Amino acid sequence: VEDLRTPCLICCRATLEKNAATMRERAAALGVALRPHFKTVKTLEAAEIATDGERRRITVSTLAEASFLADGGFDDILYAVPLTPDKVDDVLALHSRLERFTVMVDHADQVSALLARTELLRTPLRVVLGVDCGYHRDGCDPHDPASVALVRTLCDAAAVRFDGLYTHGGLSSAEIVAVGEAERDVTTRFAESLRASGIEVPTIGVGSTPTCSVPPPHLAGVDEWHPGNFFAGAEARRRPVYSENEPPPFRWLLNQVLTRVVGHYPKSNTLLIDCGWTGASAQGKESGTAACRDLGQSRSGYGCFPLNPELRIANLKQECGEVTSVDGAPLDFRRYPIGALLRIAPHHSCASTHQHRSVNVLGADGDTVVEEWKICKGW
């Protein structure tokens, strides 16, 4: 790592493999199929680990991710963002080259735009309906009769195939098990009402990293699970993928940003680092306090320093960051010479991954770079 240009993204392959295996085991125990989300890992190699080498059954947030995976030999891809008319041509192109490609809708106008362009399809395009389970970001209201009418429109169209329901609870600060239960109950009850009216619901997909990490007691009626944050960031540290008796935080926190000390400013009790929000993202400025509490950094935003818990990020500029002490005590600048490496566990790993073009993969010693994986960019 001493030879790397900073700031840069680093991760431990062994930790990713363990996280992925643990999530697969948990899904199997609950009787659901795992459809991991690509939005965090964003590399073919990590996606292959997440899918246990099968390169099938995966979720994406952008069409760029879907194309990137298709080029890498993946299939059975779910595009889990409401579809807009400008993207229909790309959707049809992906549908024509993949054995199984699925899109998500949650509004009648989206369906109309899709049906206007799909008449000449040789095989029906799979479509799932997004359901709002209480997160209120996207998805239709499961209690609104218009949602049932929308499903009927999909079922009556020859060019598409209604393939079930999809929901996402998000990174809620509420009690995690209760959020997972809401995901399950709201979506399965809506499916029951659809089936009672004679509509077949082939698949029900629920889950986010928090609710898959600390799941409800059962997932009766659910078919698929789609966590994404296998690159565990500081936000996910509060919702561990595996137990608290695992190795120290550095080994647990998979996705980190490597940065260097570039300045000493004793009068302001500040270190300057060469990583700004363009290297770690600006997320966590307000909510970092809770996210980093388990790492012993009670007043840290943007992320944490798992190997240096006495430090916190006070502010991130575009290309530089201001670092000071957690408790306000004077820094011992001799401990952090100019050029010294620090490791940031970013507040939200999805956002920090998107800031980089590749991730440097570390071996078992945690200091040797053994691979470099290309990160998917674009939308």
mmCIF file of N, CA, C and O in Angstrom, residues 8-13 15-16 19 39-43 228-237 242 249-258 279-281 295 302-306 343-356 358-362 375:
data_model
loop_
_atom_site.group_PDB
_atom_site.id
_atom_site.type_symbol
_atom_site.label_atom_id
_atom_site.label_comp_id
_atom_site.label_asym_id
_atom_site.label_seq_id
_atom_site.Cartn_x
_atom_site.Cartn_y
_atom_site.Cartn_z
ATOM 1 N N CYS A 8 -7.149 6.594 -2.606
ATOM 2 C CA CYS A 8 -7.557 5.437 -3.397
ATOM 3 C C CYS A 8 -8.384 4.500 -2.533
ATOM 4 O O CYS A 8 -8.367 4.575 -1.305
ATOM 5 N N LEU A 9 -9.108 3.632 -3.202
ATOM 6 C CA LEU A 9 -9.990 2.689 -2.528
ATOM 7 C C LEU A 9 -9.252 1.378 -2.303
ATOM 8 O O LEU A 9 -8.571 0.873 -3.199
ATOM 9 N N ILE A 10 -9.394 0.817 -1.103
ATOM 10 C CA ILE A 10 -8.796 -0.476 -0.790
ATOM 11 C C ILE A 10 -9.859 -1.372 -0.159
ATOM 12 O O ILE A 10 -10.826 -0.896 0.433
ATOM 13 N N CYS A 11 -9.680 -2.682 -0.312
ATOM 14 C CA CYS A 11 -10.575 -3.622 0.356
ATOM 15 C C CYS A 11 -9.840 -4.925 0.594
ATOM 16 O O CYS A 11 -8.804 -5.193 -0.021
ATOM 17 N N CYS A 12 -10.367 -5.726 1.498
ATOM 18 C CA CYS A 12 -9.798 -7.027 1.823
ATOM 19 C C CYS A 12 -10.666 -8.110 1.187
ATOM 20 O O CYS A 12 -11.847 -8.233 1.517
ATOM 21 N N ARG A 13 -10.092 -8.886 0.277
ATOM 22 C CA ARG A 13 -10.872 -9.908 -0.425
ATOM 23 C C ARG A 13 -11.432 -10.952 0.529
ATOM 24 O O ARG A 13 -12.577 -11.391 0.392
ATOM 25 N N THR A 15 -12.415 -10.641 3.524
ATOM 26 C CA THR A 15 -13.577 -10.131 4.231
ATOM 27 C C THR A 15 -14.800 -10.125 3.333
ATOM 28 O O THR A 15 -15.907 -10.483 3.755
ATOM 29 N N LEU A 16 -14.623 -9.729 2.080
ATOM 30 C CA LEU A 16 -15.731 -9.763 1.125
ATOM 31 C C LEU A 16 -16.256 -11.185 0.976
ATOM 32 O O LEU A 16 -17.462 -11.423 0.990
ATOM 33 N N ASN A 19 -18.209 -12.132 4.113
ATOM 34 C CA ASN A 19 -19.500 -11.450 4.161
ATOM 35 C C ASN A 19 -20.495 -12.094 3.200
ATOM 36 O O ASN A 19 -21.663 -12.320 3.534
ATOM 37 N N LYS A 39 -24.874 -2.160 -6.664
ATOM 38 C CA LYS A 39 -24.619 -0.721 -6.548
ATOM 39 C C LYS A 39 -23.442 -0.391 -5.644
ATOM 40 O O LYS A 39 -22.876 0.706 -5.747
ATOM 41 N N THR A 40 -23.071 -1.296 -4.748
ATOM 42 C CA THR A 40 -21.940 -1.049 -3.852
ATOM 43 C C THR A 40 -20.658 -1.638 -4.392
ATOM 44 O O THR A 40 -19.645 -0.958 -4.492
ATOM 45 N N VAL A 41 -20.676 -2.923 -4.756
ATOM 46 C CA VAL A 41 -19.431 -3.587 -5.147
ATOM 47 C C VAL A 41 -18.903 -3.064 -6.476
ATOM 48 O O VAL A 41 -17.711 -2.863 -6.656
ATOM 49 N N LYS A 42 -19.785 -2.891 -7.465
ATOM 50 C CA LYS A 42 -19.470 -2.233 -8.743
ATOM 51 C C LYS A 42 -18.274 -2.812 -9.504
ATOM 52 O O LYS A 42 -17.706 -2.153 -10.371
ATOM 53 N N THR A 43 -17.838 -4.021 -9.179
ATOM 54 C CA THR A 43 -16.780 -4.681 -9.945
ATOM 55 C C THR A 43 -17.247 -6.084 -10.313
ATOM 56 O O THR A 43 -18.014 -6.710 -9.566
ATOM 57 N N GLY A 228 -27.103 -5.024 -0.550
ATOM 58 C CA GLY A 228 -26.070 -4.521 -1.441
ATOM 59 C C GLY A 228 -24.755 -4.218 -0.790
ATOM 60 O O GLY A 228 -23.708 -4.263 -1.435
ATOM 61 N N ASN A 229 -24.754 -3.890 0.493
ATOM 62 C CA ASN A 229 -23.560 -3.322 1.103
ATOM 63 C C ASN A 229 -22.573 -4.378 1.588
ATOM 64 O O ASN A 229 -22.249 -4.441 2.767
ATOM 65 N N PHE A 230 -22.087 -5.217 0.663
ATOM 66 C CA PHE A 230 -21.048 -6.169 1.041
ATOM 67 C C PHE A 230 -19.736 -5.437 1.337
ATOM 68 O O PHE A 230 -18.896 -5.936 2.063
ATOM 69 N N PHE A 231 -19.540 -4.252 0.715
ATOM 70 C CA PHE A 231 -18.418 -3.384 1.077
ATOM 71 C C PHE A 231 -18.855 -2.583 2.294
ATOM 72 O O PHE A 231 -19.310 -1.466 2.173
ATOM 73 N N ALA A 232 -18.746 -3.184 3.471
ATOM 74 C CA ALA A 232 -19.312 -2.562 4.668
ATOM 75 C C ALA A 232 -18.613 -1.257 5.015
ATOM 76 O O ALA A 232 -17.419 -1.222 5.233
ATOM 77 N N GLY A 233 -19.396 -0.170 5.056
ATOM 78 C CA GLY A 233 -18.876 1.131 5.453
ATOM 79 C C GLY A 233 -19.206 1.423 6.897
ATOM 80 O O GLY A 233 -19.764 0.598 7.611
ATOM 81 N N ALA A 234 -18.870 2.619 7.341
ATOM 82 C CA ALA A 234 -19.098 2.972 8.736
ATOM 83 C C ALA A 234 -20.580 2.960 9.079
ATOM 84 O O ALA A 234 -20.968 2.608 10.188
ATOM 85 N N GLU A 235 -21.441 3.329 8.136
ATOM 86 C CA GLU A 235 -22.877 3.292 8.388
ATOM 87 C C GLU A 235 -23.330 1.860 8.632
ATOM 88 O O GLU A 235 -24.109 1.578 9.535
ATOM 89 N N ALA A 236 -22.800 0.929 7.832
ATOM 90 C CA ALA A 236 -23.202 -0.466 7.982
ATOM 91 C C ALA A 236 -22.584 -1.107 9.211
ATOM 92 O O ALA A 236 -23.032 -2.151 9.650
ATOM 93 N N ARG A 237 -21.555 -0.500 9.772
ATOM 94 C CA ARG A 237 -20.912 -1.072 10.943
ATOM 95 C C ARG A 237 -21.886 -1.210 12.110
ATOM 96 O O ARG A 237 -21.735 -2.066 12.975
ATOM 97 N N TYR A 242 -21.919 -10.022 10.072
ATOM 98 C CA TYR A 242 -21.692 -11.169 10.934
ATOM 99 C C TYR A 242 -21.376 -10.694 12.339
ATOM 100 O O TYR A 242 -21.340 -9.518 12.634
ATOM 101 N N PRO A 249 -12.116 -3.894 14.080
ATOM 102 C CA PRO A 249 -12.816 -3.141 13.034
ATOM 103 C C PRO A 249 -12.106 -3.104 11.690
ATOM 104 O O PRO A 249 -12.755 -3.170 10.653
ATOM 105 N N PHE A 250 -10.761 -3.034 11.676
ATOM 106 C CA PHE A 250 -10.073 -2.959 10.385
ATOM 107 C C PHE A 250 -10.369 -4.189 9.543
ATOM 108 O O PHE A 250 -10.605 -4.114 8.354
ATOM 109 N N ARG A 251 -10.369 -5.360 10.163
ATOM 110 C CA ARG A 251 -10.646 -6.579 9.421
ATOM 111 C C ARG A 251 -12.118 -6.664 9.018
ATOM 112 O O ARG A 251 -12.470 -7.280 8.035
ATOM 113 N N TRP A 252 -12.987 -6.048 9.831
ATOM 114 C CA TRP A 252 -14.409 -6.113 9.529
ATOM 115 C C TRP A 252 -14.784 -5.135 8.430
ATOM 116 O O TRP A 252 -15.533 -5.456 7.525
ATOM 117 N N LEU A 253 -14.255 -3.930 8.528
ATOM 118 C CA LEU A 253 -14.642 -2.897 7.572
ATOM 119 C C LEU A 253 -13.944 -3.131 6.239
ATOM 120 O O LEU A 253 -12.744 -2.943 6.112
ATOM 121 N N LEU A 254 -14.699 -3.531 5.278
ATOM 122 C CA LEU A 254 -14.129 -3.982 4.014
ATOM 123 C C LEU A 254 -13.683 -2.846 3.116
ATOM 124 O O LEU A 254 -12.615 -2.853 2.537
ATOM 125 N N ASN A 255 -14.529 -1.841 2.971
ATOM 126 C CA ASN A 255 -14.277 -0.774 2.022
ATOM 127 C C ASN A 255 -13.656 0.422 2.744
ATOM 128 O O ASN A 255 -14.287 1.027 3.602
ATOM 129 N N GLN A 256 -12.413 0.755 2.413
ATOM 130 C CA GLN A 256 -11.737 1.876 3.044
ATOM 131 C C GLN A 256 -11.066 2.749 1.983
ATOM 132 O O GLN A 256 -10.769 2.287 0.882
ATOM 133 N N VAL A 257 -10.853 4.001 2.352
ATOM 134 C CA VAL A 257 -10.153 4.930 1.477
ATOM 135 C C VAL A 257 -8.803 5.237 2.112
ATOM 136 O O VAL A 257 -8.734 5.655 3.265
ATOM 137 N N LEU A 258 -7.767 5.002 1.342
ATOM 138 C CA LEU A 258 -6.409 5.280 1.811
ATOM 139 C C LEU A 258 -6.059 6.730 1.479
ATOM 140 O O LEU A 258 -6.275 7.188 0.356
ATOM 141 N N GLY A 279 -13.065 11.959 -2.892
ATOM 142 C CA GLY A 279 -12.463 10.656 -2.645
ATOM 143 C C GLY A 279 -13.243 9.790 -1.683
ATOM 144 O O GLY A 279 -13.097 8.567 -1.685
ATOM 145 N N ALA A 280 -14.075 10.412 -0.841
ATOM 146 C CA ALA A 280 -14.811 9.636 0.160
ATOM 147 C C ALA A 280 -16.299 9.938 0.178
ATOM 148 O O ALA A 280 -17.036 9.282 0.912
ATOM 149 N N SER A 281 -16.750 10.904 -0.591
ATOM 150 C CA SER A 281 -18.119 11.413 -0.656
ATOM 151 C C SER A 281 -18.399 12.314 0.532
ATOM 152 O O SER A 281 -17.738 12.232 1.576
ATOM 153 N N LEU A 295 -17.196 2.481 16.724
ATOM 154 C CA LEU A 295 -15.755 2.459 16.529
ATOM 155 C C LEU A 295 -15.052 3.376 17.523
ATOM 156 O O LEU A 295 -13.870 3.651 17.399
ATOM 157 N N TYR A 302 -18.524 12.034 8.249
ATOM 158 C CA TYR A 302 -17.985 11.565 6.963
ATOM 159 C C TYR A 302 -17.455 10.136 7.020
ATOM 160 O O TYR A 302 -17.445 9.445 6.022
ATOM 161 N N GLY A 303 -16.975 9.683 8.131
ATOM 162 C CA GLY A 303 -16.387 8.360 8.254
ATOM 163 C C GLY A 303 -15.518 8.291 9.489
ATOM 164 O O GLY A 303 -15.537 9.190 10.337
ATOM 165 N N CYS A 304 -14.759 7.216 9.598
ATOM 166 C CA CYS A 304 -13.944 6.964 10.788
ATOM 167 C C CYS A 304 -12.527 6.570 10.386
ATOM 168 O O CYS A 304 -12.263 6.234 9.231
ATOM 169 N N PHE A 305 -11.634 6.588 11.357
ATOM 170 C CA PHE A 305 -10.267 6.081 11.196
ATOM 171 C C PHE A 305 -10.129 4.861 12.096
ATOM 172 O O PHE A 305 -9.754 4.980 13.265
ATOM 173 N N PRO A 306 -10.455 3.658 11.604
ATOM 174 C CA PRO A 306 -10.473 2.487 12.479
ATOM 175 C C PRO A 306 -9.128 2.163 13.113
ATOM 176 O O PRO A 306 -9.083 1.593 14.206
ATOM 177 N N ARG A 343 -6.183 5.379 7.078
ATOM 178 C CA ARG A 343 -7.250 4.622 6.427
ATOM 179 C C ARG A 343 -8.599 5.114 6.929
ATOM 180 O O ARG A 343 -8.882 5.064 8.119
ATOM 181 N N ILE A 344 -9.420 5.563 6.004
ATOM 182 C CA ILE A 344 -10.758 6.054 6.329
ATOM 183 C C ILE A 344 -11.777 4.954 6.048
ATOM 184 O O ILE A 344 -11.799 4.375 4.966
ATOM 185 N N ALA A 345 -12.602 4.660 7.043
ATOM 186 C CA ALA A 345 -13.781 3.826 6.817
ATOM 187 C C ALA A 345 -14.922 4.784 6.502
ATOM 188 O O ALA A 345 -15.443 5.442 7.400
ATOM 189 N N PRO A 346 -15.295 4.937 5.233
ATOM 190 C CA PRO A 346 -16.269 5.973 4.857
ATOM 191 C C PRO A 346 -17.643 5.714 5.443
ATOM 192 O O PRO A 346 -18.033 4.568 5.693
ATOM 193 N N HIS A 347 -18.368 6.783 5.658
ATOM 194 C CA HIS A 347 -19.708 6.686 6.238
ATOM 195 C C HIS A 347 -20.621 5.799 5.400
ATOM 196 O O HIS A 347 -21.360 4.976 5.934
ATOM 197 N N HIS A 348 -20.582 5.956 4.092
ATOM 198 C CA HIS A 348 -21.461 5.184 3.210
ATOM 199 C C HIS A 348 -20.621 4.620 2.073
ATOM 200 O O HIS A 348 -20.176 5.352 1.200
ATOM 201 N N SER A 349 -20.423 3.317 2.097
ATOM 202 C CA SER A 349 -19.496 2.713 1.148
ATOM 203 C C SER A 349 -19.988 2.785 -0.288
ATOM 204 O O SER A 349 -19.177 2.862 -1.215
ATOM 205 N N CYS A 350 -21.313 2.744 -0.520
ATOM 206 C CA CYS A 350 -21.815 2.859 -1.896
ATOM 207 C C CYS A 350 -21.348 4.166 -2.530
ATOM 208 O O CYS A 350 -20.892 4.192 -3.674
ATOM 209 N N ALA A 351 -21.467 5.251 -1.771
ATOM 210 C CA ALA A 351 -21.099 6.563 -2.302
ATOM 211 C C ALA A 351 -19.598 6.674 -2.509
ATOM 212 O O ALA A 351 -19.132 7.227 -3.516
ATOM 213 N N SER A 352 -18.816 6.149 -1.583
ATOM 214 C CA SER A 352 -17.359 6.262 -1.716
ATOM 215 C C SER A 352 -16.834 5.408 -2.858
ATOM 216 O O SER A 352 -15.905 5.802 -3.571
ATOM 217 N N THR A 353 -17.411 4.228 -3.065
ATOM 218 C CA THR A 353 -16.994 3.384 -4.184
ATOM 219 C C THR A 353 -17.197 4.112 -5.502
ATOM 220 O O THR A 353 -16.352 4.051 -6.405
ATOM 221 N N HIS A 354 -18.314 4.810 -5.630
ATOM 222 C CA HIS A 354 -18.628 5.503 -6.880
ATOM 223 C C HIS A 354 -17.630 6.617 -7.186
ATOM 224 O O HIS A 354 -17.522 7.042 -8.344
ATOM 225 N N GLN A 355 -16.873 7.078 -6.204
ATOM 226 C CA GLN A 355 -15.917 8.158 -6.413
ATOM 227 C C GLN A 355 -14.639 7.681 -7.116
ATOM 228 O O GLN A 355 -13.834 8.500 -7.551
ATOM 229 N N HIS A 356 -14.432 6.368 -7.220
ATOM 230 C CA HIS A 356 -13.160 5.825 -7.708
ATOM 231 C C HIS A 356 -13.344 5.011 -8.982
ATOM 232 O O HIS A 356 -14.447 4.554 -9.295
ATOM 233 N N SER A 358 -11.205 2.311 -9.626
ATOM 234 C CA SER A 358 -10.798 0.940 -9.342
ATOM 235 C C SER A 358 -10.646 0.774 -7.839
ATOM 236 O O SER A 358 -10.567 1.755 -7.097
ATOM 237 N N VAL A 359 -10.611 -0.478 -7.404
ATOM 238 C CA VAL A 359 -10.382 -0.785 -5.996
ATOM 239 C C VAL A 359 -9.136 -1.672 -5.907
ATOM 240 O O VAL A 359 -8.969 -2.619 -6.680
ATOM 241 N N ASN A 360 -8.240 -1.330 -4.986
ATOM 242 C CA ASN A 360 -7.034 -2.108 -4.748
ATOM 243 C C ASN A 360 -7.342 -3.178 -3.709
ATOM 244 O O ASN A 360 -7.736 -2.875 -2.579
ATOM 245 N N VAL A 361 -7.166 -4.429 -4.107
ATOM 246 C CA VAL A 361 -7.556 -5.559 -3.267
ATOM 247 C C VAL A 361 -6.353 -6.034 -2.471
ATOM 248 O O VAL A 361 -5.289 -6.323 -3.041
ATOM 249 N N LEU A 362 -6.528 -6.109 -1.161
ATOM 250 C CA LEU A 362 -5.429 -6.478 -0.269
ATOM 251 C C LEU A 362 -5.449 -7.962 0.042
ATOM 252 O O LEU A 362 -6.503 -8.592 0.119
ATOM 253 N N ILE A 375 -13.907 -0.492 -11.490
ATOM 254 C CA ILE A 375 -15.227 -0.123 -10.987
ATOM 255 C C ILE A 375 -16.092 0.394 -12.137
ATOM 256 O O ILE A 375 -15.633 1.188 -12.970
#
